[in-house]
Amino acid sequence: MTESLLIRGARVLGADSADILVRDGVIAEVGSGIGRTGARVIDADGLVALPGLVDLHTHLREPGYEASETVLSGTRAAAAGGFTAVFAMPNTSPVADSAGVVEQELALGEAAGYATVQPIGAVTVGQKGERLAELGAMASSRAQVRVFSDDGFCVWDPLIMRRALEYVKAFDGVIAQHAQDPRLTEGAQLNEGSVSAELGLTGWPAVAEESIIARDILLAEHVGSRLHVCHLSTAGSVELIRWAKKRGVRVTAEVTPHHLLLTDELARGYDARFKVNPPLRTQEDVLAVREGLADGTIDIVATDHAPHPSEAKACEWQAAANGMVGLESALRVVHQSMVQTGLLGWDDVARVMSANPARIGSLAGHGTPIAAGQPAEFTLYDADAQGVFAEADLHGQSANSPYLGRELPGKVLWTVHRGYVTLEDGELAELSA
């Protein structure tokens, strides 16, 4: 599927216009006035060129939950959002806790062709928190797993968490923790605060997240291993990560687009599109995580793309599933919450949405600069566009987006993966086998 491409007039990382020549899946040249040389020409005048986005936290649901999403539909959504690589969370059926399942996910991604799919392995067997999964077997499998998580479930047992951190040191793996104390969140429905009290919903306290992060920071420091904190959401969590980094602990952290923009005030209408784990927090928390992302305390933006069929959301709040889809909207939300507010430039966006996630996940060939000799993985973004986010903007199998009907800036127009086009002028390309 690889073709020769000549992208004319793109603003690489938002800087001055340049041409980008792609041959054989590699960026052959970046400069001005590059000759056509038989390549297909793409007019990118004024578009921002970014390295292909990398999502360290995606739920693709396959195998087992294909009514919500498949690897094919999820990676089509990824391409529409400017992503060229996604890390697939292990809460599938069967759970991705063995070499066989992660190799199956890898093969499904290769067959789909819209983005690199890098499986994440479960920390414990069946994500039950009782005994370690086959971490070494998954690491040495064809999938070369380096990130392990029981996402959706906290690795609550400190001894198991310690053993996991010790085990992955052998191959420089990382444990990605879903920081949620299960005892402190029994029956929890919404961030603990004035809104939950007024609505009569059981509160989800910030300390339930922060206490696990604090414990795991100390364990990671003791073991000397890598810890990654998933979907950090509170001001206190930001301070804990900041403290840990000053101590030299090998910890990284992510924030979701929705925690950069939305607050628990949106739950007042009992619209379950706004029900998510961890819950939407307060405006003070939103400002704190923005500051943490801007100053480097938080390393990356990750979508936590969590598709659900309509019946899982079209019900009363208490019965509704947690989760939001987010691949197609992520860059636009970061544009609004971080770039338009002056907190990040486009070079910073490339760092937190491409380079850093690829580095944390040890994913070669992604997160690389748009420069000669590098893999042709990039996206072209119209930063001057503005529009209402609608169901037509969604390309997966589920429509549980919190942004439907909301005006967002920007539009992803082109995505190039492994040297071929997966998104063409805003429309998904149909890939040949």
Short mmCIF file of C-alpha atoms in Angstrom, two decimals:
data_model
loop_
_atom_site.label_atom_id
_atom_site.label_comp_id
_atom_site.label_asym_id
_atom_site.label_seq_id
_atom_site.Cartn_x
_atom_site.Cartn_y
_atom_site.Cartn_z
CA MET A 1 0.00 0.00 0.00
CA THR A 2 3.02 2.30 0.29
CA GLU A 3 3.12 5.11 -2.27
CA SER A 4 5.30 8.13 -2.99
CA LEU A 5 3.78 11.28 -1.51
CA LEU A 6 4.70 14.94 -1.75
CA ILE A 7 3.03 17.08 0.89
CA ARG A 8 3.25 20.71 -0.08
CA GLY A 9 3.20 23.69 2.27
CA ALA A 10 2.66 21.98 5.64
CA ARG A 11 3.59 23.84 8.81
CA VAL A 12 5.74 21.28 10.61
CA LEU A 13 4.89 21.61 14.33
CA GLY A 14 3.12 24.85 13.47
CA ALA A 15 6.29 26.52 12.19
CA ASP A 16 7.11 27.80 8.68
CA SER A 17 5.77 26.00 5.62
CA ALA A 18 7.74 23.10 4.20
CA ASP A 19 7.34 20.26 1.73
CA ILE A 20 7.55 16.63 2.88
CA LEU A 21 8.56 13.90 0.45
CA VAL A 22 7.69 10.29 1.34
CA ARG A 23 9.12 7.24 -0.41
CA ASP A 24 8.93 3.56 0.56
CA GLY A 25 7.38 4.30 3.93
CA VAL A 26 10.13 6.75 4.94
CA ILE A 27 10.38 10.54 4.93
CA ALA A 28 12.93 11.11 2.18
CA GLU A 29 13.21 14.89 2.40
CA VAL A 30 11.80 17.91 4.24
CA GLY A 31 12.41 21.36 2.74
CA SER A 32 11.15 23.93 0.30
CA GLY A 33 10.61 23.59 -3.43
CA ILE A 34 10.98 19.80 -3.53
CA GLY A 35 10.34 18.45 -7.03
CA ARG A 36 7.36 16.24 -7.73
CA THR A 37 9.42 13.20 -8.87
CA GLY A 38 6.32 11.20 -9.78
CA ALA A 39 4.84 11.39 -6.30
CA ARG A 40 1.19 11.95 -5.46
CA VAL A 41 0.85 15.61 -4.41
CA ILE A 42 -1.14 16.62 -1.33
CA ASP A 43 -1.91 20.31 -0.90
CA ALA A 44 -1.32 20.99 2.81
CA ASP A 45 -1.09 24.77 2.61
CA GLY A 46 -1.44 26.14 6.14
CA LEU A 47 -2.06 22.73 7.77
CA VAL A 48 -0.14 21.84 10.92
CA ALA A 49 1.97 18.70 10.46
CA LEU A 50 2.38 16.62 13.60
CA PRO A 51 4.05 13.25 14.13
CA GLY A 52 1.47 10.46 14.09
CA LEU A 53 -0.37 10.51 17.40
CA VAL A 54 0.15 7.60 19.80
CA ASP A 55 -2.50 6.61 22.35
CA LEU A 56 -1.23 4.67 25.34
CA HIS A 57 -4.74 3.88 26.59
CA THR A 58 -7.31 2.52 24.12
CA HIS A 59 -10.06 -0.05 24.60
CA LEU A 60 -10.57 -1.95 21.35
CA ARG A 61 -12.85 -4.57 22.99
CA GLU A 62 -11.86 -7.42 20.64
CA PRO A 63 -11.86 -10.33 21.36
CA GLY A 64 -15.11 -10.78 23.23
CA TYR A 65 -16.95 -7.47 23.12
CA GLU A 66 -17.30 -6.83 19.41
CA ALA A 67 -20.75 -5.25 19.90
CA SER A 68 -18.90 -2.24 21.35
CA GLU A 69 -15.83 -2.09 19.11
CA THR A 70 -13.50 -4.21 17.00
CA VAL A 71 -9.84 -3.75 16.23
CA LEU A 72 -10.83 -2.68 12.71
CA SER A 73 -13.48 -0.15 13.78
CA GLY A 74 -11.32 1.16 16.61
CA THR A 75 -8.29 1.72 14.41
CA ARG A 76 -10.46 3.43 11.80
CA ALA A 77 -11.54 5.80 14.58
CA ALA A 78 -7.88 6.22 15.49
CA ALA A 79 -6.90 7.16 11.94
CA ALA A 80 -9.76 9.68 11.82
CA GLY A 81 -8.33 11.30 14.94
CA GLY A 82 -4.76 11.49 13.61
CA PHE A 83 -3.45 8.45 15.49
CA THR A 84 -1.02 6.04 13.86
CA ALA A 85 -0.54 3.78 16.90
CA VAL A 86 -2.74 2.68 19.79
CA PHE A 87 -2.01 0.55 22.85
CA ALA A 88 -4.85 -1.92 23.38
CA MET A 89 -5.99 -2.42 26.98
CA PRO A 90 -6.33 -6.03 28.17
CA ASN A 91 -9.92 -6.08 29.44
CA THR A 92 -11.13 -8.31 26.61
CA SER A 93 -12.70 -11.77 26.77
CA PRO A 94 -10.59 -13.76 27.17
CA VAL A 95 -8.45 -11.28 29.09
CA ALA A 96 -5.13 -10.47 27.43
CA ASP A 97 -3.11 -12.22 30.11
CA SER A 98 -1.24 -14.71 27.92
CA ALA A 99 1.01 -14.75 24.87
CA GLY A 100 -1.73 -16.24 22.73
CA VAL A 101 -4.23 -13.43 23.28
CA VAL A 102 -1.76 -10.56 22.81
CA GLU A 103 -0.47 -12.16 19.61
CA GLN A 104 -4.07 -12.43 18.38
CA GLU A 105 -4.61 -8.70 19.02
CA LEU A 106 -1.37 -7.87 17.24
CA ALA A 107 -2.43 -9.89 14.20
CA LEU A 108 -5.86 -8.24 14.09
CA GLY A 109 -4.18 -4.84 14.04
CA GLU A 110 -1.83 -5.87 11.24
CA ALA A 111 -4.76 -7.14 9.20
CA ALA A 112 -6.77 -3.94 9.68
CA GLY A 113 -3.89 -1.70 8.58
CA TYR A 114 -5.16 1.64 9.88
CA ALA A 115 -2.78 1.95 12.85
CA THR A 116 -0.17 -0.02 14.73
CA VAL A 117 -1.89 -1.96 17.51
CA GLN A 118 0.41 -2.65 20.46
CA PRO A 119 -1.21 -4.94 23.05
CA ILE A 120 -1.01 -4.20 26.76
CA GLY A 121 -0.87 -7.30 28.92
CA ALA A 122 -2.81 -7.84 32.14
CA VAL A 123 -0.83 -7.70 35.37
CA THR A 124 -2.82 -10.49 37.00
CA VAL A 125 -4.58 -13.58 35.69
CA GLY A 126 -8.05 -12.57 34.50
CA GLN A 127 -7.47 -9.11 36.00
CA LYS A 128 -8.62 -10.64 39.29
CA GLY A 129 -5.72 -9.31 41.35
CA GLU A 130 -4.85 -12.71 42.82
CA ARG A 131 -1.70 -13.90 41.02
CA LEU A 132 0.64 -12.55 38.37
CA ALA A 133 -0.15 -13.21 34.73
CA GLU A 134 2.40 -14.58 32.24
CA LEU A 135 4.35 -11.31 32.08
CA GLY A 136 7.56 -12.86 30.77
CA ALA A 137 5.78 -14.92 28.13
CA MET A 138 3.93 -11.86 26.84
CA ALA A 139 7.15 -9.85 26.83
CA SER A 140 8.98 -12.49 24.76
CA SER A 141 6.03 -13.17 22.44
CA ARG A 142 5.74 -11.76 18.93
CA ALA A 143 3.76 -8.87 20.47
CA GLN A 144 6.81 -7.84 22.56
CA VAL A 145 4.59 -6.48 25.35
CA ARG A 146 6.25 -3.89 27.55
CA VAL A 147 3.23 -2.27 29.25
CA PHE A 148 1.10 -4.20 31.73
CA SER A 149 -2.11 -3.04 33.37
CA ASP A 150 -5.26 -4.39 35.01
CA ASP A 151 -7.01 -1.24 33.80
CA GLY A 152 -10.59 -1.17 34.91
CA PHE A 153 -9.31 -2.75 38.11
CA CYS A 154 -6.71 -1.52 40.55
CA VAL A 155 -3.84 -3.81 41.47
CA TRP A 156 -4.90 -3.31 45.08
CA ASP A 157 -2.69 -5.89 46.80
CA PRO A 158 0.61 -4.16 47.62
CA LEU A 159 2.58 -7.42 47.57
CA ILE A 160 1.35 -8.33 44.08
CA MET A 161 2.06 -4.78 42.91
CA ARG A 162 5.58 -5.01 44.31
CA ARG A 163 6.20 -8.39 42.64
CA ALA A 164 4.92 -7.05 39.30
CA LEU A 165 7.24 -4.04 39.50
CA GLU A 166 10.15 -6.33 40.31
CA TYR A 167 9.35 -8.76 37.49
CA VAL A 168 9.17 -6.23 34.66
CA LYS A 169 12.56 -4.74 35.52
CA ALA A 170 14.19 -7.65 33.68
CA PHE A 171 12.97 -6.33 30.31
CA ASP A 172 12.43 -2.63 31.18
CA GLY A 173 8.67 -3.03 31.29
CA VAL A 174 6.25 -0.70 33.02
CA ILE A 175 3.24 -1.29 35.24
CA ALA A 176 0.37 1.05 34.36
CA GLN A 177 -1.85 1.40 37.41
CA HIS A 178 -5.56 2.15 37.49
CA ALA A 179 -5.40 4.09 40.77
CA GLN A 180 -8.66 3.41 42.55
CA ASP A 181 -8.93 2.05 46.06
CA PRO A 182 -11.85 -0.39 45.79
CA ARG A 183 -12.92 -0.02 49.40
CA LEU A 184 -13.09 3.76 49.20
CA THR A 185 -15.18 3.66 46.02
CA GLU A 186 -17.78 0.98 46.79
CA GLY A 187 -20.98 2.07 45.06
CA ALA A 188 -19.39 5.36 43.97
CA GLN A 189 -21.13 7.13 41.11
CA LEU A 190 -19.67 10.63 40.80
CA ASN A 191 -16.86 12.79 42.17
CA GLU A 192 -17.39 13.34 45.88
CA GLY A 193 -18.37 16.95 46.32
CA SER A 194 -21.24 19.39 46.20
CA VAL A 195 -22.68 18.05 42.94
CA SER A 196 -22.81 14.43 44.11
CA ALA A 197 -24.40 15.57 47.37
CA GLU A 198 -27.06 17.61 45.58
CA LEU A 199 -27.85 14.78 43.16
CA GLY A 200 -27.93 12.13 45.85
CA LEU A 201 -25.20 10.04 44.18
CA THR A 202 -22.58 8.17 46.18
CA GLY A 203 -19.35 10.16 46.13
CA TRP A 204 -16.05 9.04 44.62
CA PRO A 205 -13.40 10.75 46.75
CA ALA A 206 -10.14 12.10 45.36
CA VAL A 207 -8.26 10.27 48.12
CA ALA A 208 -9.26 6.93 46.58
CA GLU A 209 -7.02 7.80 43.64
CA GLU A 210 -4.34 9.64 45.54
CA SER A 211 -3.77 7.00 48.21
CA ILE A 212 -2.99 4.32 45.60
CA ILE A 213 -0.67 6.67 43.70
CA ALA A 214 1.20 7.51 46.91
CA ARG A 215 1.60 3.83 47.81
CA ASP A 216 2.76 2.87 44.33
CA ILE A 217 5.27 5.72 44.14
CA LEU A 218 6.89 4.37 47.31
CA LEU A 219 6.85 0.81 45.96
CA ALA A 220 8.39 1.90 42.63
CA GLU A 221 11.06 3.84 44.48
CA HIS A 222 11.83 0.86 46.71
CA VAL A 223 12.07 -1.55 43.78
CA GLY A 224 13.68 0.88 41.32
CA SER A 225 11.17 0.05 38.63
CA ARG A 226 8.96 1.96 36.20
CA LEU A 227 5.44 3.00 37.24
CA HIS A 228 2.89 4.67 34.98
CA VAL A 229 -0.25 6.25 36.44
CA CYS A 230 -3.31 5.95 34.21
CA HIS A 231 -5.90 8.72 33.76
CA LEU A 232 -4.77 10.96 36.64
CA SER A 233 -7.66 13.27 37.55
CA THR A 234 -7.14 15.27 40.76
CA ALA A 235 -5.06 18.21 41.92
CA GLY A 236 -3.67 16.09 44.73
CA SER A 237 -2.53 13.43 42.26
CA VAL A 238 -0.60 16.07 40.30
CA GLU A 239 1.20 17.11 43.47
CA LEU A 240 2.10 13.50 44.26
CA ILE A 241 3.63 12.97 40.81
CA ARG A 242 5.49 16.26 41.08
CA TRP A 243 6.90 15.19 44.47
CA ALA A 244 7.89 11.75 43.15
CA LYS A 245 9.74 13.17 40.16
CA LYS A 246 11.70 15.51 42.40
CA ARG A 247 12.78 12.43 44.36
CA GLY A 248 13.92 10.73 41.16
CA VAL A 249 11.25 8.02 41.17
CA ARG A 250 10.75 6.43 37.75
CA VAL A 251 7.12 7.46 37.44
CA THR A 252 5.15 8.79 34.48
CA ALA A 253 1.52 9.86 34.30
CA GLU A 254 -1.25 10.48 31.82
CA VAL A 255 -4.32 12.70 31.72
CA THR A 256 -7.32 12.23 29.44
CA PRO A 257 -8.75 14.92 27.18
CA HIS A 258 -12.03 14.85 29.10
CA HIS A 259 -10.30 15.54 32.41
CA LEU A 260 -8.65 18.56 30.75
CA LEU A 261 -11.99 20.07 29.76
CA LEU A 262 -15.10 18.67 31.47
CA THR A 263 -16.28 18.88 35.09
CA ASP A 264 -18.76 17.09 37.35
CA GLU A 265 -21.22 19.95 36.80
CA LEU A 266 -22.18 18.18 33.56
CA ALA A 267 -23.71 15.33 35.58
CA ARG A 268 -26.57 17.54 36.74
CA GLY A 269 -28.70 16.36 33.83
CA TYR A 270 -28.03 12.69 34.66
CA ASP A 271 -26.75 12.21 31.10
CA ALA A 272 -24.71 9.00 31.33
CA ARG A 273 -22.42 10.11 28.50
CA PHE A 274 -20.62 11.99 31.27
CA LYS A 275 -20.20 8.93 33.50
CA VAL A 276 -16.58 7.80 33.44
CA ASN A 277 -13.92 6.16 35.61
CA PRO A 278 -12.27 8.08 37.21
CA PRO A 279 -15.16 10.53 37.37
CA LEU A 280 -15.16 14.04 36.05
CA ARG A 281 -13.80 16.26 38.80
CA THR A 282 -14.08 19.95 39.73
CA GLN A 283 -12.92 23.03 37.84
CA GLU A 284 -10.05 23.33 40.34
CA ASP A 285 -8.92 19.83 39.38
CA VAL A 286 -9.19 20.67 35.68
CA LEU A 287 -6.94 23.70 36.11
CA ALA A 288 -4.45 21.66 38.16
CA VAL A 289 -4.12 18.87 35.58
CA ARG A 290 -3.72 21.45 32.82
CA GLU A 291 -0.90 23.06 34.76
CA GLY A 292 0.64 19.65 35.40
CA LEU A 293 0.59 18.80 31.72
CA ALA A 294 2.02 22.20 30.79
CA ASP A 295 4.96 22.01 33.21
CA GLY A 296 5.84 18.40 32.41
CA THR A 297 4.65 16.82 35.65
CA ILE A 298 2.10 14.88 33.59
CA ASP A 299 3.89 13.24 30.67
CA ILE A 300 1.17 12.44 28.17
CA VAL A 301 -2.41 12.76 27.02
CA ALA A 302 -4.13 9.39 26.60
CA THR A 303 -7.72 9.01 25.44
CA ASP A 304 -9.04 6.12 27.58
CA HIS A 305 -11.26 5.50 24.51
CA ALA A 306 -14.01 3.30 26.00
CA PRO A 307 -16.80 2.42 23.55
CA HIS A 308 -20.14 1.01 24.72
CA PRO A 309 -23.33 0.03 22.87
CA SER A 310 -26.17 2.52 23.18
CA GLU A 311 -28.14 0.44 25.69
CA ALA A 312 -25.23 0.62 28.17
CA LYS A 313 -25.61 4.40 28.31
CA ALA A 314 -29.31 4.97 27.55
CA CYS A 315 -30.40 4.07 31.07
CA GLU A 316 -30.46 5.53 34.58
CA TRP A 317 -27.15 6.90 35.81
CA GLN A 318 -26.55 4.23 38.47
CA ALA A 319 -26.95 1.39 35.97
CA ALA A 320 -24.97 2.98 33.14
CA ALA A 321 -21.49 1.81 32.14
CA ASN A 322 -18.46 4.01 32.75
CA GLY A 323 -16.59 5.32 29.73
CA MET A 324 -16.41 7.65 26.74
CA VAL A 325 -15.14 7.33 23.19
CA GLY A 326 -12.33 9.76 22.53
CA LEU A 327 -10.03 8.95 19.62
CA GLU A 328 -11.66 11.23 17.06
CA SER A 329 -11.99 14.19 19.43
CA ALA A 330 -8.72 14.02 21.40
CA LEU A 331 -6.57 16.39 19.34
CA ARG A 332 -9.39 18.92 19.05
CA VAL A 333 -9.97 18.90 22.82
CA VAL A 334 -6.25 19.33 23.54
CA HIS A 335 -6.25 22.17 21.00
CA GLN A 336 -9.06 23.90 22.90
CA SER A 337 -7.94 23.23 26.46
CA MET A 338 -4.16 23.57 26.08
CA VAL A 339 -3.18 25.32 22.84
CA GLN A 340 -5.86 28.00 22.66
CA THR A 341 -5.24 28.78 26.34
CA GLY A 342 -1.54 29.32 25.62
CA LEU A 343 -0.40 26.47 27.85
CA LEU A 344 1.11 24.35 25.05
CA GLY A 345 2.54 24.96 21.60
CA TRP A 346 2.30 22.49 18.74
CA ASP A 347 5.77 21.15 19.52
CA ASP A 348 4.50 20.40 23.03
CA VAL A 349 1.44 18.66 21.58
CA ALA A 350 3.78 16.43 19.57
CA ARG A 351 5.67 15.64 22.75
CA VAL A 352 2.65 14.71 24.93
CA MET A 353 0.59 12.98 22.23
CA SER A 354 3.30 11.25 20.20
CA ALA A 355 6.91 11.18 21.39
CA ASN A 356 6.34 10.58 25.10
CA PRO A 357 3.66 7.87 24.75
CA ALA A 358 5.85 5.99 22.26
CA ARG A 359 8.81 6.30 24.61
CA ILE A 360 6.89 5.14 27.69
CA GLY A 361 5.49 2.19 25.77
CA SER A 362 8.85 1.32 24.12
CA LEU A 363 7.19 1.46 20.70
CA ALA A 364 9.80 1.75 17.96
CA GLY A 365 9.01 3.58 14.74
CA HIS A 366 6.53 5.99 16.35
CA GLY A 367 6.84 9.33 18.08
CA THR A 368 9.70 10.25 15.77
CA PRO A 369 10.30 13.75 14.34
CA ILE A 370 9.07 14.77 10.91
CA ALA A 371 12.53 14.66 9.41
CA ALA A 372 14.45 12.94 6.62
CA GLY A 373 15.14 9.29 7.35
CA GLN A 374 12.32 8.90 9.85
CA PRO A 375 9.28 6.60 9.41
CA ALA A 376 6.44 8.26 7.53
CA GLU A 377 3.99 8.50 10.42
CA PHE A 378 2.27 11.88 10.62
CA THR A 379 -1.00 13.75 10.56
CA LEU A 380 -2.08 17.02 8.93
CA TYR A 381 -4.38 19.19 11.03
CA ASP A 382 -6.43 22.24 10.10
CA ALA A 383 -6.01 24.38 13.21
CA ASP A 384 -8.14 27.17 11.75
CA ALA A 385 -11.27 25.06 11.36
CA GLN A 386 -14.16 25.24 13.81
CA GLY A 387 -17.23 23.06 14.02
CA VAL A 388 -19.80 21.25 16.13
CA PHE A 389 -18.75 17.71 17.00
CA ALA A 390 -21.40 15.33 15.64
CA GLU A 391 -22.04 11.62 15.21
CA ALA A 392 -20.74 11.97 11.65
CA ASP A 393 -17.33 12.64 13.19
CA LEU A 394 -17.35 9.22 14.89
CA HIS A 395 -16.02 6.22 12.97
CA GLY A 396 -16.10 3.42 15.54
CA GLN A 397 -19.07 1.27 16.48
CA SER A 398 -20.20 3.30 19.49
CA ALA A 399 -21.40 6.88 19.89
CA ASN A 400 -20.93 7.50 23.61
CA SER A 401 -19.02 10.74 23.14
CA PRO A 402 -19.40 13.55 25.70
CA TYR A 403 -18.67 16.13 22.98
CA LEU A 404 -21.69 15.57 20.73
CA GLY A 405 -23.25 18.97 20.09
CA ARG A 406 -20.22 20.84 21.47
CA GLU A 407 -18.25 23.26 19.31
CA LEU A 408 -14.59 22.30 19.03
CA PRO A 409 -11.70 23.84 17.10
CA GLY A 410 -9.69 22.16 14.40
CA LYS A 411 -10.08 19.20 12.08
CA VAL A 412 -7.81 16.29 11.25
CA LEU A 413 -7.63 16.10 7.45
CA TRP A 414 -4.88 13.62 6.60
CA THR A 415 -3.24 10.73 8.42
CA VAL A 416 -0.25 8.88 6.98
CA HIS A 417 0.73 5.52 8.48
CA ARG A 418 3.75 3.54 7.27
CA GLY A 419 3.92 5.77 4.22
CA TYR A 420 0.34 5.29 3.03
CA VAL A 421 -2.76 7.42 3.54
CA THR A 422 -5.35 6.20 6.05
CA LEU A 423 -7.34 9.46 6.24
CA GLU A 424 -7.75 11.43 3.02
CA ASP A 425 -9.03 14.99 3.18
CA GLY A 426 -11.13 14.16 6.22
CA GLU A 427 -12.47 10.86 4.87
CA LEU A 428 -11.23 7.40 5.80
CA ALA A 429 -9.33 5.70 3.03
CA GLU A 430 -10.41 2.22 1.99
CA LEU A 431 -7.30 0.10 2.31
CA SER A 432 -6.53 -2.75 -0.03
CA ALA A 433 -5.26 -6.02 1.37
#
